[in-house]
Amino acid sequence: MIAALAAAVAVAALTGHTLVNAYTWLRRPTDGPAEVTEPVAVLLPLRDEAERVTPCLRALLAQCGVPDLRIVVLDDGSTDGTADVVRAVCGDDPRVTLLTGVAPPPGWLGKPHACWQLATRTGPEPAVLAFVDADVVLTPYAVAAAVTELRAADAALLSPYPRIVVRTAADRLVQPLLQWLWLTFLPLRAMERSRRPSLAAAGGQFLVVDRAGYLRAGGHAAVADKVLEDIELARAVKRAGGRIALADGSRLASCRMYDTWPQLRDGYTKSLWATFGHPTAAAAVLALLFALYVAPPLLAAGALLAGAPAVAAVAFLAYLAGVAGRVVSARATGGRAWPDALGHPVSVVVLGWLTVRSYHLRKRRRLTWRGRPVT
């Protein structure tokens, strides 16, 4: 009974924190018309994205509210005709510049190097840089609204997290954990106010930075060898004295991160080891997640079979509190709440397996992404 009660209290407290984060501290840029007068450059790194970049490009060309907008695209060694797709979609639009990237030198990973090339080859005019991934589709005022929120937050870096599009069972189990984890465990208000680099979060799918603050932090050159270059860039900005902010970007952008289970599996596998750091830390975090979110429904079932209905009831309440946290997170970030939240314990188990796989493959130096080694 004591274990079940402790789990119920802990999960309820964490769900309360999710609720406060989601509806008190999480920034929400306007989804209506907005306009900025300063020059802005949208930077789009591409590597073998011919099959899915078209919606992204069309959305960029349709941006409103940014009279002085540049769109700079980098073809990062694609072999599938990505550059041809860019030319076909963008035509001779004077706002668009297509660059040819060079291979990353020793000590650099592909994504940071592509972003750094974009940032340093764009020219000095843009006051704001907006990094966008190929799987992101922006609404017409997304860039203007994000830049407006960046300035309102007095931040050097704003991460307006897109709405994650889920279609498969694997998507629905794993993808919602991204928003749930930082809404549940990250103190958003403290993160914005604190100068501690360890209190930082960001998503690289859609990242808006003040150019001066970005360069002061060293830009992507400061995170050249980092798998989680988005989070490490946020930390670099903090170390340089800048502020960072998270925002709900679900009304500004949507993102279909992975099309298949192997892509999703490998995408998480390449980076989870970097998320947790030392394996001991990963084991401790996973043990806590399992104790709070996986054990309660199992305990409830076992107690019911053993003829202990009071224990079963308390354990079931702990499970429901966890489900409520997933519902709050989904509702706050444009995700799907039902019936997906009921499978939250299974989601945590899958996350645990992916984490173990990540450390296993890293130890054997078998982690790759987009045809390049990760470690």
mmCIF file with all atom_site columns, N, CA, C and O in Angstrom, residues 187-238:
data_model
loop_
_atom_site.group_PDB
_atom_site.id
_atom_site.type_symbol
_atom_site.label_atom_id
_atom_site.label_alt_id
_atom_site.label_comp_id
_atom_site.label_asym_id
_atom_site.label_entity_id
_atom_site.label_seq_id
_atom_site.pdbx_PDB_ins_code
_atom_site.Cartn_x
_atom_site.Cartn_y
_atom_site.Cartn_z
_atom_site.occupancy
_atom_site.B_iso_or_equiv
_atom_site.pdbx_formal_charge
_atom_site.auth_seq_id
_atom_site.auth_comp_id
_atom_site.auth_asym_id
_atom_site.auth_atom_id
_atom_site.pdbx_PDB_model_num
ATOM 1   N N  . PRO A 1 187 ? 11.281 22.766 -15.527 1.00 0.00 ? 187 PRO A N  1
ATOM 2   C CA . PRO A 1 187 ? 10.636 23.983 -15.006 1.00 0.00 ? 187 PRO A CA 1
ATOM 3   C C  . PRO A 1 187 ? 10.786 25.125 -16.002 1.00 0.00 ? 187 PRO A C  1
ATOM 4   O O  . PRO A 1 187 ? 11.817 25.800 -16.052 1.00 0.00 ? 187 PRO A O  1
ATOM 5   N N  . LEU A 1 188 ? 9.766  25.359 -16.814 1.00 0.00 ? 188 LEU A N  1
ATOM 6   C CA . LEU A 1 188 ? 9.887  26.300 -17.925 1.00 0.00 ? 188 LEU A CA 1
ATOM 7   C C  . LEU A 1 188 ? 10.217 27.714 -17.472 1.00 0.00 ? 188 LEU A C  1
ATOM 8   O O  . LEU A 1 188 ? 11.048 28.393 -18.076 1.00 0.00 ? 188 LEU A O  1
ATOM 9   N N  . ARG A 1 189 ? 9.540  28.187 -16.429 1.00 0.00 ? 189 ARG A N  1
ATOM 10  C CA . ARG A 1 189 ? 9.793  29.545 -15.970 1.00 0.00 ? 189 ARG A CA 1
ATOM 11  C C  . ARG A 1 189 ? 11.227 29.688 -15.483 1.00 0.00 ? 189 ARG A C  1
ATOM 12  O O  . ARG A 1 189 ? 11.919 30.658 -15.808 1.00 0.00 ? 189 ARG A O  1
ATOM 13  N N  . ALA A 1 190 ? 11.688 28.730 -14.708 1.00 0.00 ? 190 ALA A N  1
ATOM 14  C CA . ALA A 1 190 ? 13.067 28.774 -14.209 1.00 0.00 ? 190 ALA A CA 1
ATOM 15  C C  . ALA A 1 190 ? 14.063 28.669 -15.352 1.00 0.00 ? 190 ALA A C  1
ATOM 16  O O  . ALA A 1 190 ? 15.123 29.296 -15.327 1.00 0.00 ? 190 ALA A O  1
ATOM 17  N N  . MET A 1 191 ? 13.715 27.873 -16.385 1.00 0.00 ? 191 MET A N  1
ATOM 18  C CA . MET A 1 191 ? 14.620 27.729 -17.522 1.00 0.00 ? 191 MET A CA 1
ATOM 19  C C  . MET A 1 191 ? 14.834 29.070 -18.211 1.00 0.00 ? 191 MET A C  1
ATOM 20  O O  . MET A 1 191 ? 15.956 29.404 -18.596 1.00 0.00 ? 191 MET A O  1
ATOM 21  N N  . GLU A 1 192 ? 13.768 29.867 -18.375 1.00 0.00 ? 192 GLU A N  1
ATOM 22  C CA . GLU A 1 192 ? 13.904 31.159 -19.032 1.00 0.00 ? 192 GLU A CA 1
ATOM 23  C C  . GLU A 1 192 ? 14.697 32.149 -18.180 1.00 0.00 ? 192 GLU A C  1
ATOM 24  O O  . GLU A 1 192 ? 15.466 32.951 -18.690 1.00 0.00 ? 192 GLU A O  1
ATOM 25  N N  . ARG A 1 193 ? 14.514 32.094 -16.874 1.00 0.00 ? 193 ARG A N  1
ATOM 26  C CA . ARG A 1 193 ? 15.143 33.079 -15.991 1.00 0.00 ? 193 ARG A CA 1
ATOM 27  C C  . ARG A 1 193 ? 16.561 32.702 -15.587 1.00 0.00 ? 193 ARG A C  1
ATOM 28  O O  . ARG A 1 193 ? 17.401 33.581 -15.364 1.00 0.00 ? 193 ARG A O  1
ATOM 29  N N  . SER A 1 194 ? 16.806 31.396 -15.466 1.00 0.00 ? 194 SER A N  1
ATOM 30  C CA . SER A 1 194 ? 18.103 30.942 -14.962 1.00 0.00 ? 194 SER A CA 1
ATOM 31  C C  . SER A 1 194 ? 19.204 31.095 -16.006 1.00 0.00 ? 194 SER A C  1
ATOM 32  O O  . SER A 1 194 ? 18.972 30.950 -17.212 1.00 0.00 ? 194 SER A O  1
ATOM 33  N N  . ARG A 1 195 ? 20.414 31.368 -15.529 1.00 0.00 ? 195 ARG A N  1
ATOM 34  C CA . ARG A 1 195 ? 21.576 31.415 -16.412 1.00 0.00 ? 195 ARG A CA 1
ATOM 35  C C  . ARG A 1 195 ? 22.272 30.064 -16.524 1.00 0.00 ? 195 ARG A C  1
ATOM 36  O O  . ARG A 1 195 ? 23.261 29.939 -17.237 1.00 0.00 ? 195 ARG A O  1
ATOM 37  N N  . ARG A 1 196 ? 21.765 29.056 -15.857 1.00 0.00 ? 196 ARG A N  1
ATOM 38  C CA . ARG A 1 196 ? 22.407 27.739 -15.862 1.00 0.00 ? 196 ARG A CA 1
ATOM 39  C C  . ARG A 1 196 ? 22.218 27.054 -17.209 1.00 0.00 ? 196 ARG A C  1
ATOM 40  O O  . ARG A 1 196 ? 21.081 26.804 -17.626 1.00 0.00 ? 196 ARG A O  1
ATOM 41  N N  . PRO A 1 197 ? 23.302 26.721 -17.892 1.00 0.00 ? 197 PRO A N  1
ATOM 42  C CA . PRO A 1 197 ? 23.173 26.036 -19.183 1.00 0.00 ? 197 PRO A CA 1
ATOM 43  C C  . PRO A 1 197 ? 22.485 24.677 -19.084 1.00 0.00 ? 197 PRO A C  1
ATOM 44  O O  . PRO A 1 197 ? 21.872 24.220 -20.054 1.00 0.00 ? 197 PRO A O  1
ATOM 45  N N  . SER A 1 198 ? 22.568 24.040 -17.911 1.00 0.00 ? 198 SER A N  1
ATOM 46  C CA . SER A 1 198 ? 21.941 22.727 -17.776 1.00 0.00 ? 198 SER A CA 1
ATOM 47  C C  . SER A 1 198 ? 20.426 22.818 -17.876 1.00 0.00 ? 198 SER A C  1
ATOM 48  O O  . SER A 1 198 ? 19.760 21.842 -18.232 1.00 0.00 ? 198 SER A O  1
ATOM 49  N N  . LEU A 1 199 ? 19.863 23.983 -17.553 1.00 0.00 ? 199 LEU A N  1
ATOM 50  C CA . LEU A 1 199 ? 18.425 24.186 -17.699 1.00 0.00 ? 199 LEU A CA 1
ATOM 51  C C  . LEU A 1 199 ? 18.148 24.738 -19.088 1.00 0.00 ? 199 LEU A C  1
ATOM 52  O O  . LEU A 1 199 ? 17.998 25.940 -19.287 1.00 0.00 ? 199 LEU A O  1
ATOM 53  N N  . ALA A 1 200 ? 18.121 23.854 -20.052 1.00 0.00 ? 200 ALA A N  1
ATOM 54  C CA . ALA A 1 200 ? 17.933 24.284 -21.442 1.00 0.00 ? 200 ALA A CA 1
ATOM 55  C C  . ALA A 1 200 ? 17.226 23.193 -22.218 1.00 0.00 ? 200 ALA A C  1
ATOM 56  O O  . ALA A 1 200 ? 17.436 21.997 -21.974 1.00 0.00 ? 200 ALA A O  1
ATOM 57  N N  . ALA A 1 201 ? 16.399 23.616 -23.144 1.00 0.00 ? 201 ALA A N  1
ATOM 58  C CA . ALA A 1 201 ? 15.730 22.688 -24.056 1.00 0.00 ? 201 ALA A CA 1
ATOM 59  C C  . ALA A 1 201 ? 15.438 23.429 -25.346 1.00 0.00 ? 201 ALA A C  1
ATOM 60  O O  . ALA A 1 201 ? 15.256 24.645 -25.356 1.00 0.00 ? 201 ALA A O  1
ATOM 61  N N  . ALA A 1 202 ? 15.416 22.695 -26.433 1.00 0.00 ? 202 ALA A N  1
ATOM 62  C CA . ALA A 1 202 ? 15.117 23.283 -27.741 1.00 0.00 ? 202 ALA A CA 1
ATOM 63  C C  . ALA A 1 202 ? 14.857 22.155 -28.724 1.00 0.00 ? 202 ALA A C  1
ATOM 64  O O  . ALA A 1 202 ? 15.314 21.027 -28.530 1.00 0.00 ? 202 ALA A O  1
ATOM 65  N N  . GLY A 1 203 ? 14.125 22.486 -29.787 1.00 0.00 ? 203 GLY A N  1
ATOM 66  C CA . GLY A 1 203 ? 13.880 21.525 -30.854 1.00 0.00 ? 203 GLY A CA 1
ATOM 67  C C  . GLY A 1 203 ? 14.370 22.091 -32.167 1.00 0.00 ? 203 GLY A C  1
ATOM 68  O O  . GLY A 1 203 ? 13.988 23.200 -32.554 1.00 0.00 ? 203 GLY A O  1
ATOM 69  N N  . GLY A 1 204 ? 15.210 21.366 -32.852 1.00 0.00 ? 204 GLY A N  1
ATOM 70  C CA . GLY A 1 204 ? 15.837 21.882 -34.062 1.00 0.00 ? 204 GLY A CA 1
ATOM 71  C C  . GLY A 1 204 ? 14.941 21.930 -35.276 1.00 0.00 ? 204 GLY A C  1
ATOM 72  O O  . GLY A 1 204 ? 15.333 22.480 -36.304 1.00 0.00 ? 204 GLY A O  1
ATOM 73  N N  . GLN A 1 205 ? 13.719 21.384 -35.179 1.00 0.00 ? 205 GLN A N  1
ATOM 74  C CA . GLN A 1 205 ? 12.835 21.403 -36.351 1.00 0.00 ? 205 GLN A CA 1
ATOM 75  C C  . GLN A 1 205 ? 12.498 22.838 -36.774 1.00 0.00 ? 205 GLN A C  1
ATOM 76  O O  . GLN A 1 205 ? 12.390 23.138 -37.955 1.00 0.00 ? 205 GLN A O  1
ATOM 77  N N  . PHE A 1 206 ? 12.314 23.714 -35.795 1.00 0.00 ? 206 PHE A N  1
ATOM 78  C CA . PHE A 1 206 ? 11.973 25.116 -36.058 1.00 0.00 ? 206 PHE A CA 1
ATOM 79  C C  . PHE A 1 206 ? 12.616 25.921 -34.939 1.00 0.00 ? 206 PHE A C  1
ATOM 80  O O  . PHE A 1 206 ? 12.190 25.864 -33.793 1.00 0.00 ? 206 PHE A O  1
ATOM 81  N N  . LEU A 1 207 ? 13.671 26.640 -35.272 1.00 0.00 ? 207 LEU A N  1
ATOM 82  C CA . LEU A 1 207 ? 14.484 27.323 -34.265 1.00 0.00 ? 207 LEU A CA 1
ATOM 83  C C  . LEU A 1 207 ? 14.762 28.738 -34.760 1.00 0.00 ? 207 LEU A C  1
ATOM 84  O O  . LEU A 1 207 ? 15.273 28.929 -35.865 1.00 0.00 ? 207 LEU A O  1
ATOM 85  N N  . VAL A 1 208 ? 14.407 29.721 -33.946 1.00 0.00 ? 208 VAL A N  1
ATOM 86  C CA . VAL A 1 208 ? 14.549 31.126 -34.340 1.00 0.00 ? 208 VAL A CA 1
ATOM 87  C C  . VAL A 1 208 ? 15.564 31.789 -33.413 1.00 0.00 ? 208 VAL A C  1
ATOM 88  O O  . VAL A 1 208 ? 15.430 31.706 -32.190 1.00 0.00 ? 208 VAL A O  1
ATOM 89  N N  . VAL A 1 209 ? 16.579 32.439 -34.000 1.00 0.00 ? 209 VAL A N  1
ATOM 90  C CA . VAL A 1 209 ? 17.642 33.022 -33.187 1.00 0.00 ? 209 VAL A CA 1
ATOM 91  C C  . VAL A 1 209 ? 17.919 34.458 -33.619 1.00 0.00 ? 209 VAL A C  1
ATOM 92  O O  . VAL A 1 209 ? 17.831 34.809 -34.798 1.00 0.00 ? 209 VAL A O  1
ATOM 93  N N  . ASP A 1 210 ? 18.243 35.270 -32.624 1.00 0.00 ? 210 ASP A N  1
ATOM 94  C CA . ASP A 1 210 ? 18.786 36.588 -32.904 1.00 0.00 ? 210 ASP A CA 1
ATOM 95  C C  . ASP A 1 210 ? 20.190 36.400 -33.446 1.00 0.00 ? 210 ASP A C  1
ATOM 96  O O  . ASP A 1 210 ? 21.016 35.714 -32.824 1.00 0.00 ? 210 ASP A O  1
ATOM 97  N N  . ARG A 1 211 ? 20.471 36.962 -34.606 1.00 0.00 ? 211 ARG A N  1
ATOM 98  C CA . ARG A 1 211 ? 21.754 36.697 -35.257 1.00 0.00 ? 211 ARG A CA 1
ATOM 99  C C  . ARG A 1 211 ? 22.949 37.088 -34.376 1.00 0.00 ? 211 ARG A C  1
ATOM 100 O O  . ARG A 1 211 ? 23.914 36.326 -34.245 1.00 0.00 ? 211 ARG A O  1
ATOM 101 N N  . ALA A 1 212 ? 22.874 38.254 -33.758 1.00 0.00 ? 212 ALA A N  1
ATOM 102 C CA . ALA A 1 212 ? 23.989 38.707 -32.922 1.00 0.00 ? 212 ALA A CA 1
ATOM 103 C C  . ALA A 1 212 ? 24.202 37.770 -31.739 1.00 0.00 ? 212 ALA A C  1
ATOM 104 O O  . ALA A 1 212 ? 25.338 37.401 -31.415 1.00 0.00 ? 212 ALA A O  1
ATOM 105 N N  . GLY A 1 213 ? 23.104 37.360 -31.096 1.00 0.00 ? 213 GLY A N  1
ATOM 106 C CA . GLY A 1 213 ? 23.226 36.438 -29.971 1.00 0.00 ? 213 GLY A CA 1
ATOM 107 C C  . GLY A 1 213 ? 23.734 35.076 -30.394 1.00 0.00 ? 213 GLY A C  1
ATOM 108 O O  . GLY A 1 213 ? 24.503 34.427 -29.670 1.00 0.00 ? 213 GLY A O  1
ATOM 109 N N  . TYR A 1 214 ? 23.303 34.640 -31.564 1.00 0.00 ? 214 TYR A N  1
ATOM 110 C CA . TYR A 1 214 ? 23.757 33.353 -32.115 1.00 0.00 ? 214 TYR A CA 1
ATOM 111 C C  . TYR A 1 214 ? 25.270 33.372 -32.345 1.00 0.00 ? 214 TYR A C  1
ATOM 112 O O  . TYR A 1 214 ? 25.990 32.435 -31.946 1.00 0.00 ? 214 TYR A O  1
ATOM 113 N N  . LEU A 1 215 ? 25.759 34.424 -32.970 1.00 0.00 ? 215 LEU A N  1
ATOM 114 C CA . LEU A 1 215 ? 27.194 34.511 -33.248 1.00 0.00 ? 215 LEU A CA 1
ATOM 115 C C  . LEU A 1 215 ? 27.996 34.695 -31.967 1.00 0.00 ? 215 LEU A C  1
ATOM 116 O O  . LEU A 1 215 ? 29.110 34.175 -31.829 1.00 0.00 ? 215 LEU A O  1
ATOM 117 N N  . ARG A 1 216 ? 27.452 35.431 -31.027 1.00 0.00 ? 216 ARG A N  1
ATOM 118 C CA . ARG A 1 216 ? 28.142 35.630 -29.746 1.00 0.00 ? 216 ARG A CA 1
ATOM 119 C C  . ARG A 1 216 ? 28.334 34.297 -29.024 1.00 0.00 ? 216 ARG A C  1
ATOM 120 O O  . ARG A 1 216 ? 29.320 34.087 -28.324 1.00 0.00 ? 216 ARG A O  1
ATOM 121 N N  . ALA A 1 217 ? 27.372 33.381 -29.215 1.00 0.00 ? 217 ALA A N  1
ATOM 122 C CA . ALA A 1 217 ? 27.461 32.061 -28.590 1.00 0.00 ? 217 ALA A CA 1
ATOM 123 C C  . ALA A 1 217 ? 28.362 31.107 -29.362 1.00 0.00 ? 217 ALA A C  1
ATOM 124 O O  . ALA A 1 217 ? 28.604 29.983 -28.910 1.00 0.00 ? 217 ALA A O  1
ATOM 125 N N  . GLY A 1 218 ? 28.845 31.529 -30.529 1.00 0.00 ? 218 GLY A N  1
ATOM 126 C CA . GLY A 1 218 ? 29.677 30.661 -31.352 1.00 0.00 ? 218 GLY A CA 1
ATOM 127 C C  . GLY A 1 218 ? 28.903 29.928 -32.424 1.00 0.00 ? 218 GLY A C  1
ATOM 128 O O  . GLY A 1 218 ? 29.486 29.195 -33.228 1.00 0.00 ? 218 GLY A O  1
ATOM 129 N N  . GLY A 1 219 ? 27.570 30.120 -32.444 1.00 0.00 ? 219 GLY A N  1
ATOM 130 C CA . GLY A 1 219 ? 26.750 29.464 -33.459 1.00 0.00 ? 219 GLY A CA 1
ATOM 131 C C  . GLY A 1 219 ? 26.909 27.952 -33.442 1.00 0.00 ? 219 GLY A C  1
ATOM 132 O O  . GLY A 1 219 ? 27.273 27.348 -32.431 1.00 0.00 ? 219 GLY A O  1
ATOM 133 N N  . HIS A 1 220 ? 26.637 27.352 -34.568 1.00 0.00 ? 220 HIS A N  1
ATOM 134 C CA . HIS A 1 220 ? 26.749 25.893 -34.648 1.00 0.00 ? 220 HIS A CA 1
ATOM 135 C C  . HIS A 1 220 ? 28.192 25.409 -34.598 1.00 0.00 ? 220 HIS A C  1
ATOM 136 O O  . HIS A 1 220 ? 28.430 24.215 -34.395 1.00 0.00 ? 220 HIS A O  1
ATOM 137 N N  . ALA A 1 221 ? 29.143 26.319 -34.758 1.00 0.00 ? 221 ALA A N  1
ATOM 138 C CA . ALA A 1 221 ? 30.542 25.920 -34.597 1.00 0.00 ? 221 ALA A CA 1
ATOM 139 C C  . ALA A 1 221 ? 30.824 25.531 -33.152 1.00 0.00 ? 221 ALA A C  1
ATOM 140 O O  . ALA A 1 221 ? 31.734 24.728 -32.880 1.00 0.00 ? 221 ALA A O  1
ATOM 141 N N  . ALA A 1 222 ? 30.051 26.084 -32.222 1.00 0.00 ? 222 ALA A N  1
ATOM 142 C CA . ALA A 1 222 ? 30.246 25.757 -30.806 1.00 0.00 ? 222 ALA A CA 1
ATOM 143 C C  . ALA A 1 222 ? 29.688 24.385 -30.459 1.00 0.00 ? 222 ALA A C  1
ATOM 144 O O  . ALA A 1 222 ? 29.963 23.857 -29.372 1.00 0.00 ? 222 ALA A O  1
ATOM 145 N N  . VAL A 1 223 ? 28.895 23.789 -31.359 1.00 0.00 ? 223 VAL A N  1
ATOM 146 C CA . VAL A 1 223 ? 28.280 22.485 -31.096 1.00 0.00 ? 223 VAL A CA 1
ATOM 147 C C  . VAL A 1 223 ? 28.574 21.533 -32.257 1.00 0.00 ? 223 VAL A C  1
ATOM 148 O O  . VAL A 1 223 ? 27.759 20.683 -32.595 1.00 0.00 ? 223 VAL A O  1
ATOM 149 N N  . ALA A 1 224 ? 29.749 21.696 -32.836 1.00 0.00 ? 224 ALA A N  1
ATOM 150 C CA . ALA A 1 224 ? 30.098 20.995 -34.073 1.00 0.00 ? 224 ALA A CA 1
ATOM 151 C C  . ALA A 1 224 ? 29.981 19.480 -33.966 1.00 0.00 ? 224 ALA A C  1
ATOM 152 O O  . ALA A 1 224 ? 29.596 18.809 -34.927 1.00 0.00 ? 224 ALA A O  1
ATOM 153 N N  . ASP A 1 225 ? 30.315 18.927 -32.803 1.00 0.00 ? 225 ASP A N  1
ATOM 154 C CA . ASP A 1 225 ? 30.349 17.470 -32.657 1.00 0.00 ? 225 ASP A CA 1
ATOM 155 C C  . ASP A 1 225 ? 29.206 16.942 -31.802 1.00 0.00 ? 225 ASP A C  1
ATOM 156 O O  . ASP A 1 225 ? 29.270 15.821 -31.305 1.00 0.00 ? 225 ASP A O  1
ATOM 157 N N  . LYS A 1 226 ? 28.152 17.730 -31.640 1.00 0.00 ? 226 LYS A N  1
ATOM 158 C CA . LYS A 1 226 ? 27.057 17.340 -30.757 1.00 0.00 ? 226 LYS A CA 1
ATOM 159 C C  . LYS A 1 226 ? 25.903 16.714 -31.540 1.00 0.00 ? 226 LYS A C  1
ATOM 160 O O  . LYS A 1 226 ? 25.421 17.289 -32.510 1.00 0.00 ? 226 LYS A O  1
ATOM 161 N N  . VAL A 1 227 ? 25.462 15.553 -31.078 1.00 0.00 ? 227 VAL A N  1
ATOM 162 C CA . VAL A 1 227 ? 24.325 14.882 -31.707 1.00 0.00 ? 227 VAL A CA 1
ATOM 163 C C  . VAL A 1 227 ? 23.052 15.691 -31.481 1.00 0.00 ? 227 VAL A C  1
ATOM 164 O O  . VAL A 1 227 ? 22.246 15.881 -32.388 1.00 0.00 ? 227 VAL A O  1
ATOM 165 N N  . LEU A 1 228 ? 22.866 16.191 -30.260 1.00 0.00 ? 228 LEU A N  1
ATOM 166 C CA . LEU A 1 228 ? 21.716 17.031 -29.936 1.00 0.00 ? 228 LEU A CA 1
ATOM 167 C C  . LEU A 1 228 ? 22.130 18.486 -30.099 1.00 0.00 ? 228 LEU A C  1
ATOM 168 O O  . LEU A 1 228 ? 22.217 19.242 -29.135 1.00 0.00 ? 228 LEU A O  1
ATOM 169 N N  . GLU A 1 229 ? 22.365 18.874 -31.332 1.00 0.00 ? 229 GLU A N  1
ATOM 170 C CA . GLU A 1 229 ? 22.907 20.216 -31.580 1.00 0.00 ? 229 GLU A CA 1
ATOM 171 C C  . GLU A 1 229 ? 21.933 21.310 -31.182 1.00 0.00 ? 229 GLU A C  1
ATOM 172 O O  . GLU A 1 229 ? 22.350 22.416 -30.816 1.00 0.00 ? 229 GLU A O  1
ATOM 173 N N  . ASP A 1 230 ? 20.635 21.036 -31.208 1.00 0.00 ? 230 ASP A N  1
ATOM 174 C CA . ASP A 1 230 ? 19.650 22.049 -30.843 1.00 0.00 ? 230 ASP A CA 1
ATOM 175 C C  . ASP A 1 230 ? 19.725 22.401 -29.355 1.00 0.00 ? 230 ASP A C  1
ATOM 176 O O  . ASP A 1 230 ? 19.805 23.575 -28.979 1.00 0.00 ? 230 ASP A O  1
ATOM 177 N N  . ILE A 1 231 ? 19.732 21.376 -28.505 1.00 0.00 ? 231 ILE A N  1
ATOM 178 C CA . ILE A 1 231 ? 19.828 21.608 -27.062 1.00 0.00 ? 231 ILE A CA 1
ATOM 179 C C  . ILE A 1 231 ? 21.181 22.209 -26.703 1.00 0.00 ? 231 ILE A C  1
ATOM 180 O O  . ILE A 1 231 ? 21.275 23.142 -25.886 1.00 0.00 ? 231 ILE A O  1
ATOM 181 N N  . GLU A 1 232 ? 22.245 21.710 -27.330 1.00 0.00 ? 232 GLU A N  1
ATOM 182 C CA . GLU A 1 232 ? 23.577 22.237 -27.027 1.00 0.00 ? 232 GLU A CA 1
ATOM 183 C C  . GLU A 1 232 ? 23.720 23.678 -27.492 1.00 0.00 ? 232 GLU A C  1
ATOM 184 O O  . GLU A 1 232 ? 24.424 24.480 -26.867 1.00 0.00 ? 232 GLU A O  1
ATOM 185 N N  . LEU A 1 233 ? 23.055 24.051 -28.578 1.00 0.00 ? 233 LEU A N  1
ATOM 186 C CA . LEU A 1 233 ? 23.084 25.442 -29.021 1.00 0.00 ? 233 LEU A CA 1
ATOM 187 C C  . LEU A 1 233 ? 22.389 26.329 -27.994 1.00 0.00 ? 233 LEU A C  1
ATOM 188 O O  . LEU A 1 233 ? 22.858 27.436 -27.686 1.00 0.00 ? 233 LEU A O  1
ATOM 189 N N  . ALA A 1 234 ? 21.257 25.850 -27.464 1.00 0.00 ? 234 ALA A N  1
ATOM 190 C CA . ALA A 1 234 ? 20.570 26.608 -26.419 1.00 0.00 ? 234 ALA A CA 1
ATOM 191 C C  . ALA A 1 234 ? 21.480 26.801 -25.211 1.00 0.00 ? 234 ALA A C  1
ATOM 192 O O  . ALA A 1 234 ? 21.519 27.878 -24.605 1.00 0.00 ? 234 ALA A O  1
ATOM 193 N N  . ARG A 1 235 ? 22.230 25.778 -24.844 1.00 0.00 ? 235 ARG A N  1
ATOM 194 C CA . ARG A 1 235 ? 23.160 25.902 -23.716 1.00 0.00 ? 235 ARG A CA 1
ATOM 195 C C  . ARG A 1 235 ? 24.283 26.879 -24.033 1.00 0.00 ? 235 ARG A C  1
ATOM 196 O O  . ARG A 1 235 ? 24.708 27.658 -23.171 1.00 0.00 ? 235 ARG A O  1
ATOM 197 N N  . ALA A 1 236 ? 24.760 26.843 -25.266 1.00 0.00 ? 236 ALA A N  1
ATOM 198 C CA . ALA A 1 236 ? 25.824 27.775 -25.663 1.00 0.00 ? 236 ALA A CA 1
ATOM 199 C C  . ALA A 1 236 ? 25.336 29.221 -25.590 1.00 0.00 ? 236 ALA A C  1
ATOM 200 O O  . ALA A 1 236 ? 26.072 30.125 -25.178 1.00 0.00 ? 236 ALA A O  1
ATOM 201 N N  . VAL A 1 237 ? 24.082 29.436 -25.996 1.00 0.00 ? 237 VAL A N  1
ATOM 202 C CA . VAL A 1 237 ? 23.498 30.785 -25.918 1.00 0.00 ? 237 VAL A CA 1
ATOM 203 C C  . VAL A 1 237 ? 23.450 31.248 -24.470 1.00 0.00 ? 237 VAL A C  1
ATOM 204 O O  . VAL A 1 237 ? 23.786 32.401 -24.150 1.00 0.00 ? 237 VAL A O  1
ATOM 205 N N  . LYS A 1 238 ? 23.074 30.356 -23.566 1.00 0.00 ? 238 LYS A N  1
ATOM 206 C CA . LYS A 1 238 ? 23.042 30.715 -22.145 1.00 0.00 ? 238 LYS A CA 1
ATOM 207 C C  . LYS A 1 238 ? 24.434 31.024 -21.613 1.00 0.00 ? 238 LYS A C  1
ATOM 208 O O  . LYS A 1 238 ? 24.628 31.979 -20.850 1.00 0.00 ? 238 LYS A O  1
#
